[in-house]
């Protein structure tokens, strides 16, 4: 094989990989529902908050940044708040835990 054939073979393989990744992310973005994202982070809240936490403690807001699709906010009866930022494909972008007594924000 000549150098030109090797270069075009490697370039073709790279472009095929990029196309597969792009199609996969597009499929995830097109089929992922907001309900699935909310349920995912509400269940994470239930595991972390422990006894007394309920799914009804959570609601979702639209993201305030272009790369944040949803912000799931959960607040327990003591006023402690969890905020989960979900990206365009449902991935976790940030978690904020806010304690109302000290107004401390832990990330």
Short mmCIF file of N, CA and C in Angstrom, two decimals:
data_model
loop_
_atom_site.label_atom_id
_atom_site.label_comp_id
_atom_site.label_asym_id
_atom_site.label_seq_id
_atom_site.Cartn_x
_atom_site.Cartn_y
_atom_site.Cartn_z
N UNK A 1 0.84 -1.19 0.00
CA UNK A 1 0.00 0.00 0.00
C UNK A 1 0.88 1.25 0.00
N UNK A 2 0.44 2.20 -0.74
CA UNK A 2 1.17 3.46 -0.76
C UNK A 2 0.74 4.32 0.43
N UNK A 3 1.49 5.34 0.67
CA UNK A 3 1.19 6.26 1.77
C UNK A 3 -0.17 6.92 1.58
N UNK A 4 -0.50 7.25 0.36
CA UNK A 4 -1.79 7.88 0.07
C UNK A 4 -2.95 6.95 0.43
N UNK A 5 -2.84 5.68 0.12
CA UNK A 5 -3.89 4.71 0.45
C UNK A 5 -4.04 4.56 1.96
N UNK A 6 -2.94 4.54 2.67
CA UNK A 6 -2.98 4.42 4.13
C UNK A 6 -3.67 5.64 4.74
N UNK A 7 -3.30 6.82 4.26
CA UNK A 7 -3.90 8.05 4.79
C UNK A 7 -5.40 8.07 4.54
N UNK A 8 -5.84 7.73 3.35
CA UNK A 8 -7.27 7.74 3.06
C UNK A 8 -8.02 6.63 3.81
N UNK A 9 -7.38 5.50 4.04
CA UNK A 9 -8.01 4.43 4.82
C UNK A 9 -8.20 4.87 6.27
N UNK A 10 -7.18 5.47 6.86
CA UNK A 10 -7.28 5.95 8.24
C UNK A 10 -8.31 7.08 8.33
N UNK A 11 -8.28 8.00 7.39
CA UNK A 11 -9.25 9.09 7.37
C UNK A 11 -10.68 8.57 7.21
N UNK A 12 -10.87 7.60 6.34
CA UNK A 12 -12.19 7.00 6.15
C UNK A 12 -12.69 6.30 7.41
N UNK A 13 -11.80 5.58 8.09
CA UNK A 13 -12.18 4.91 9.34
C UNK A 13 -12.55 5.93 10.41
N UNK A 14 -11.79 7.00 10.50
CA UNK A 14 -12.07 8.05 11.47
C UNK A 14 -13.42 8.71 11.19
N UNK A 15 -13.69 9.03 9.95
CA UNK A 15 -14.97 9.64 9.60
C UNK A 15 -16.15 8.70 9.84
N UNK A 16 -15.94 7.41 9.61
CA UNK A 16 -17.00 6.43 9.90
C UNK A 16 -17.28 6.38 11.39
N UNK A 17 -16.23 6.43 12.22
CA UNK A 17 -16.40 6.44 13.67
C UNK A 17 -17.15 7.69 14.13
N UNK A 18 -16.78 8.84 13.59
CA UNK A 18 -17.46 10.09 13.93
C UNK A 18 -18.93 10.03 13.52
N UNK A 19 -19.23 9.44 12.38
CA UNK A 19 -20.61 9.31 11.92
C UNK A 19 -21.42 8.41 12.85
N UNK A 20 -20.83 7.31 13.29
CA UNK A 20 -21.52 6.39 14.21
C UNK A 20 -21.80 7.08 15.54
N UNK A 21 -20.81 7.78 16.07
CA UNK A 21 -21.00 8.50 17.34
C UNK A 21 -22.08 9.58 17.18
N UNK A 22 -22.05 10.32 16.09
CA UNK A 22 -23.06 11.36 15.85
C UNK A 22 -24.46 10.79 15.73
N UNK A 23 -24.60 9.68 15.03
CA UNK A 23 -25.91 9.03 14.90
C UNK A 23 -26.40 8.52 16.25
N UNK A 24 -25.50 7.97 17.04
CA UNK A 24 -25.87 7.44 18.36
C UNK A 24 -26.36 8.57 19.27
N UNK A 25 -25.61 9.67 19.33
CA UNK A 25 -26.03 10.79 20.17
C UNK A 25 -27.32 11.42 19.66
N UNK A 26 -27.50 11.48 18.37
CA UNK A 26 -28.75 11.98 17.81
C UNK A 26 -29.93 11.09 18.17
N UNK A 27 -29.73 9.78 18.12
CA UNK A 27 -30.78 8.84 18.49
C UNK A 27 -31.15 9.00 19.96
N UNK A 28 -30.15 9.11 20.83
CA UNK A 28 -30.41 9.29 22.26
C UNK A 28 -31.20 10.58 22.47
N UNK A 29 -30.77 11.65 21.84
CA UNK A 29 -31.43 12.94 22.00
C UNK A 29 -32.87 12.91 21.49
N UNK A 30 -33.10 12.19 20.41
CA UNK A 30 -34.44 12.14 19.82
C UNK A 30 -35.40 11.26 20.60
N UNK A 31 -34.91 10.21 21.24
CA UNK A 31 -35.80 9.26 21.91
C UNK A 31 -35.89 9.45 23.42
N UNK A 32 -35.00 10.22 24.01
CA UNK A 32 -35.02 10.43 25.45
C UNK A 32 -36.14 11.40 25.82
N UNK A 33 -37.01 10.99 26.71
CA UNK A 33 -38.11 11.86 27.13
C UNK A 33 -37.75 12.59 28.41
N UNK A 34 -38.40 13.70 28.63
CA UNK A 34 -38.17 14.47 29.85
C UNK A 34 -38.59 13.67 31.08
N UNK A 35 -39.61 12.85 30.94
CA UNK A 35 -40.07 12.02 32.05
C UNK A 35 -38.98 11.06 32.50
N UNK A 36 -38.28 10.46 31.56
CA UNK A 36 -37.19 9.54 31.91
C UNK A 36 -36.07 10.26 32.66
N UNK A 37 -35.76 11.47 32.24
CA UNK A 37 -34.71 12.24 32.92
C UNK A 37 -35.15 12.59 34.33
N UNK A 38 -36.38 13.05 34.48
CA UNK A 38 -36.90 13.42 35.80
C UNK A 38 -36.92 12.21 36.72
N UNK A 39 -37.39 11.07 36.22
CA UNK A 39 -37.44 9.85 37.04
C UNK A 39 -36.04 9.40 37.46
N UNK A 40 -35.06 9.54 36.57
CA UNK A 40 -33.69 9.12 36.89
C UNK A 40 -33.15 9.92 38.08
N UNK A 41 -33.31 11.24 38.04
CA UNK A 41 -32.74 12.07 39.10
C UNK A 41 -33.62 12.09 40.35
N UNK A 42 -34.91 11.86 40.20
CA UNK A 42 -35.77 11.72 41.38
C UNK A 42 -35.42 10.45 42.14
N UNK A 43 -35.09 9.37 41.43
CA UNK A 43 -34.68 8.14 42.12
C UNK A 43 -33.32 8.32 42.78
N UNK A 44 -32.43 9.11 42.18
CA UNK A 44 -31.15 9.42 42.83
C UNK A 44 -31.38 10.22 44.10
N UNK A 45 -32.34 11.13 44.07
CA UNK A 45 -32.71 11.89 45.27
C UNK A 45 -33.24 10.96 46.36
N UNK A 46 -34.11 10.02 45.98
CA UNK A 46 -34.66 9.09 46.97
C UNK A 46 -33.57 8.28 47.65
N UNK A 47 -32.58 7.84 46.88
CA UNK A 47 -31.48 7.07 47.46
C UNK A 47 -30.64 7.92 48.40
N UNK A 48 -30.41 9.16 48.03
CA UNK A 48 -29.54 10.01 48.83
C UNK A 48 -30.24 10.60 50.05
N UNK A 49 -31.50 10.98 49.90
CA UNK A 49 -32.22 11.64 50.99
C UNK A 49 -32.66 10.65 52.06
N UNK A 50 -32.87 9.40 51.69
CA UNK A 50 -33.22 8.39 52.67
C UNK A 50 -34.69 8.38 53.04
N UNK A 51 -34.95 7.96 54.28
CA UNK A 51 -36.32 7.77 54.75
C UNK A 51 -37.06 9.11 54.80
N UNK A 52 -38.31 9.08 54.41
CA UNK A 52 -39.14 10.28 54.40
C UNK A 52 -39.18 11.00 53.07
N UNK A 53 -38.28 10.64 52.17
CA UNK A 53 -38.26 11.27 50.85
C UNK A 53 -39.31 10.63 49.96
N UNK A 54 -39.89 11.41 49.06
CA UNK A 54 -40.92 10.91 48.15
C UNK A 54 -40.70 11.49 46.76
N UNK A 55 -41.21 10.78 45.76
CA UNK A 55 -41.09 11.27 44.38
C UNK A 55 -41.81 12.61 44.19
N UNK A 56 -42.83 12.84 44.99
CA UNK A 56 -43.59 14.09 44.87
C UNK A 56 -42.81 15.29 45.39
N UNK A 57 -41.65 15.07 45.99
CA UNK A 57 -40.79 16.17 46.44
C UNK A 57 -40.09 16.84 45.27
N UNK A 58 -40.15 16.24 44.09
CA UNK A 58 -39.35 16.69 42.94
C UNK A 58 -40.21 17.31 41.85
N UNK A 59 -39.63 18.28 41.18
CA UNK A 59 -40.21 18.86 39.97
C UNK A 59 -39.07 19.26 39.05
N UNK A 60 -39.39 19.57 37.81
CA UNK A 60 -38.36 19.95 36.84
C UNK A 60 -38.62 21.35 36.31
N UNK A 61 -37.52 22.01 36.00
CA UNK A 61 -37.55 23.33 35.39
C UNK A 61 -36.71 23.28 34.13
N UNK A 62 -36.96 24.18 33.22
CA UNK A 62 -36.12 24.22 32.02
C UNK A 62 -34.73 24.72 32.39
N UNK A 63 -33.75 24.24 31.66
CA UNK A 63 -32.38 24.64 31.92
C UNK A 63 -32.14 26.11 31.59
N UNK A 64 -31.24 26.73 32.32
CA UNK A 64 -30.95 28.15 32.12
C UNK A 64 -29.74 28.38 31.22
N UNK A 65 -29.11 27.31 30.79
CA UNK A 65 -27.94 27.42 29.91
C UNK A 65 -28.18 26.57 28.66
N UNK A 66 -27.50 26.86 27.58
CA UNK A 66 -27.73 26.10 26.34
C UNK A 66 -27.42 24.61 26.46
N UNK A 67 -26.49 24.24 27.33
CA UNK A 67 -26.10 22.84 27.46
C UNK A 67 -26.85 22.12 28.57
N UNK A 68 -27.75 22.81 29.27
CA UNK A 68 -28.57 22.21 30.32
C UNK A 68 -30.00 22.08 29.79
N UNK A 69 -30.48 20.83 29.66
CA UNK A 69 -31.84 20.60 29.15
C UNK A 69 -32.88 20.79 30.25
N UNK A 70 -32.64 20.18 31.39
CA UNK A 70 -33.57 20.25 32.52
C UNK A 70 -32.82 20.44 33.82
N UNK A 71 -33.49 21.05 34.78
CA UNK A 71 -32.99 21.11 36.15
C UNK A 71 -34.05 20.46 37.02
N UNK A 72 -33.70 19.35 37.64
CA UNK A 72 -34.63 18.63 38.52
C UNK A 72 -34.36 19.11 39.95
N UNK A 73 -35.39 19.66 40.58
CA UNK A 73 -35.27 20.22 41.92
C UNK A 73 -36.10 19.37 42.87
N UNK A 74 -35.47 18.89 43.94
CA UNK A 74 -36.15 18.09 44.96
C UNK A 74 -35.95 18.76 46.31
N UNK A 75 -37.03 18.93 47.07
CA UNK A 75 -36.94 19.57 48.38
C UNK A 75 -37.69 18.71 49.39
N UNK A 76 -37.00 18.34 50.47
CA UNK A 76 -37.65 17.51 51.48
C UNK A 76 -38.42 18.37 52.47
N UNK A 77 -39.05 17.73 53.44
CA UNK A 77 -39.91 18.45 54.39
C UNK A 77 -39.12 19.36 55.32
N UNK A 78 -37.82 19.13 55.47
CA UNK A 78 -36.98 19.98 56.31
C UNK A 78 -36.45 21.21 55.57
N UNK A 79 -36.73 21.28 54.28
CA UNK A 79 -36.30 22.41 53.48
C UNK A 79 -34.98 22.20 52.76
N UNK A 80 -34.34 21.06 52.98
CA UNK A 80 -33.08 20.78 52.28
C UNK A 80 -33.39 20.52 50.81
N UNK A 81 -32.56 21.06 49.95
CA UNK A 81 -32.86 21.02 48.51
C UNK A 81 -31.72 20.38 47.72
N UNK A 82 -32.11 19.59 46.76
CA UNK A 82 -31.18 18.98 45.81
C UNK A 82 -31.54 19.50 44.43
N UNK A 83 -30.53 19.91 43.66
CA UNK A 83 -30.76 20.35 42.28
C UNK A 83 -29.83 19.56 41.36
N UNK A 84 -30.43 18.89 40.39
CA UNK A 84 -29.69 18.08 39.43
C UNK A 84 -29.80 18.75 38.07
N UNK A 85 -28.68 19.07 37.47
CA UNK A 85 -28.67 19.62 36.12
C UNK A 85 -28.45 18.51 35.12
N UNK A 86 -29.37 18.35 34.18
CA UNK A 86 -29.29 17.28 33.17
C UNK A 86 -28.96 17.90 31.82
N UNK A 87 -27.99 17.31 31.15
CA UNK A 87 -27.55 17.80 29.84
C UNK A 87 -28.47 17.37 28.72
N UNK A 88 -28.05 17.63 27.51
CA UNK A 88 -28.87 17.38 26.33
C UNK A 88 -29.18 15.90 26.12
N UNK A 89 -28.32 15.02 26.58
CA UNK A 89 -28.53 13.58 26.42
C UNK A 89 -28.90 12.92 27.74
N UNK A 90 -29.32 13.71 28.73
CA UNK A 90 -29.72 13.18 30.01
C UNK A 90 -28.59 12.99 30.99
N UNK A 91 -27.37 13.33 30.60
CA UNK A 91 -26.23 13.12 31.48
C UNK A 91 -26.23 14.15 32.61
N UNK A 92 -25.65 13.76 33.73
CA UNK A 92 -25.56 14.65 34.88
C UNK A 92 -24.49 15.70 34.62
N UNK A 93 -24.86 16.97 34.74
CA UNK A 93 -23.91 18.06 34.55
C UNK A 93 -23.47 18.62 35.90
N UNK A 94 -24.41 18.75 36.82
CA UNK A 94 -24.04 19.23 38.15
C UNK A 94 -25.08 18.76 39.17
N UNK A 95 -24.66 18.77 40.44
CA UNK A 95 -25.55 18.53 41.58
C UNK A 95 -25.30 19.66 42.57
N UNK A 96 -26.37 20.27 43.05
CA UNK A 96 -26.26 21.25 44.13
C UNK A 96 -27.08 20.72 45.30
N UNK A 97 -26.47 20.74 46.47
CA UNK A 97 -27.18 20.35 47.69
C UNK A 97 -27.20 21.59 48.59
N UNK A 98 -28.39 22.07 48.91
CA UNK A 98 -28.52 23.31 49.67
C UNK A 98 -29.17 23.01 51.01
N UNK A 99 -28.47 23.40 52.07
CA UNK A 99 -28.97 23.24 53.43
C UNK A 99 -29.59 24.57 53.86
N UNK A 100 -30.89 24.61 54.21
CA UNK A 100 -31.55 25.89 54.50
C UNK A 100 -31.05 26.55 55.79
N UNK A 101 -30.53 25.77 56.73
CA UNK A 101 -30.10 26.34 58.01
C UNK A 101 -28.86 27.20 57.83
N UNK A 102 -27.87 26.66 57.17
CA UNK A 102 -26.61 27.40 57.00
C UNK A 102 -26.50 28.06 55.64
N UNK A 103 -27.50 27.86 54.77
CA UNK A 103 -27.47 28.35 53.39
C UNK A 103 -26.20 27.91 52.68
N UNK A 104 -25.72 26.74 53.08
CA UNK A 104 -24.51 26.19 52.49
C UNK A 104 -24.86 25.46 51.21
N UNK A 105 -24.04 25.67 50.23
CA UNK A 105 -24.24 25.00 48.94
C UNK A 105 -23.05 24.10 48.69
N UNK A 106 -23.30 22.79 48.64
CA UNK A 106 -22.23 21.83 48.38
C UNK A 106 -22.43 21.25 47.01
N UNK A 107 -21.35 21.17 46.28
CA UNK A 107 -21.42 20.61 44.93
C UNK A 107 -20.61 19.33 44.89
#
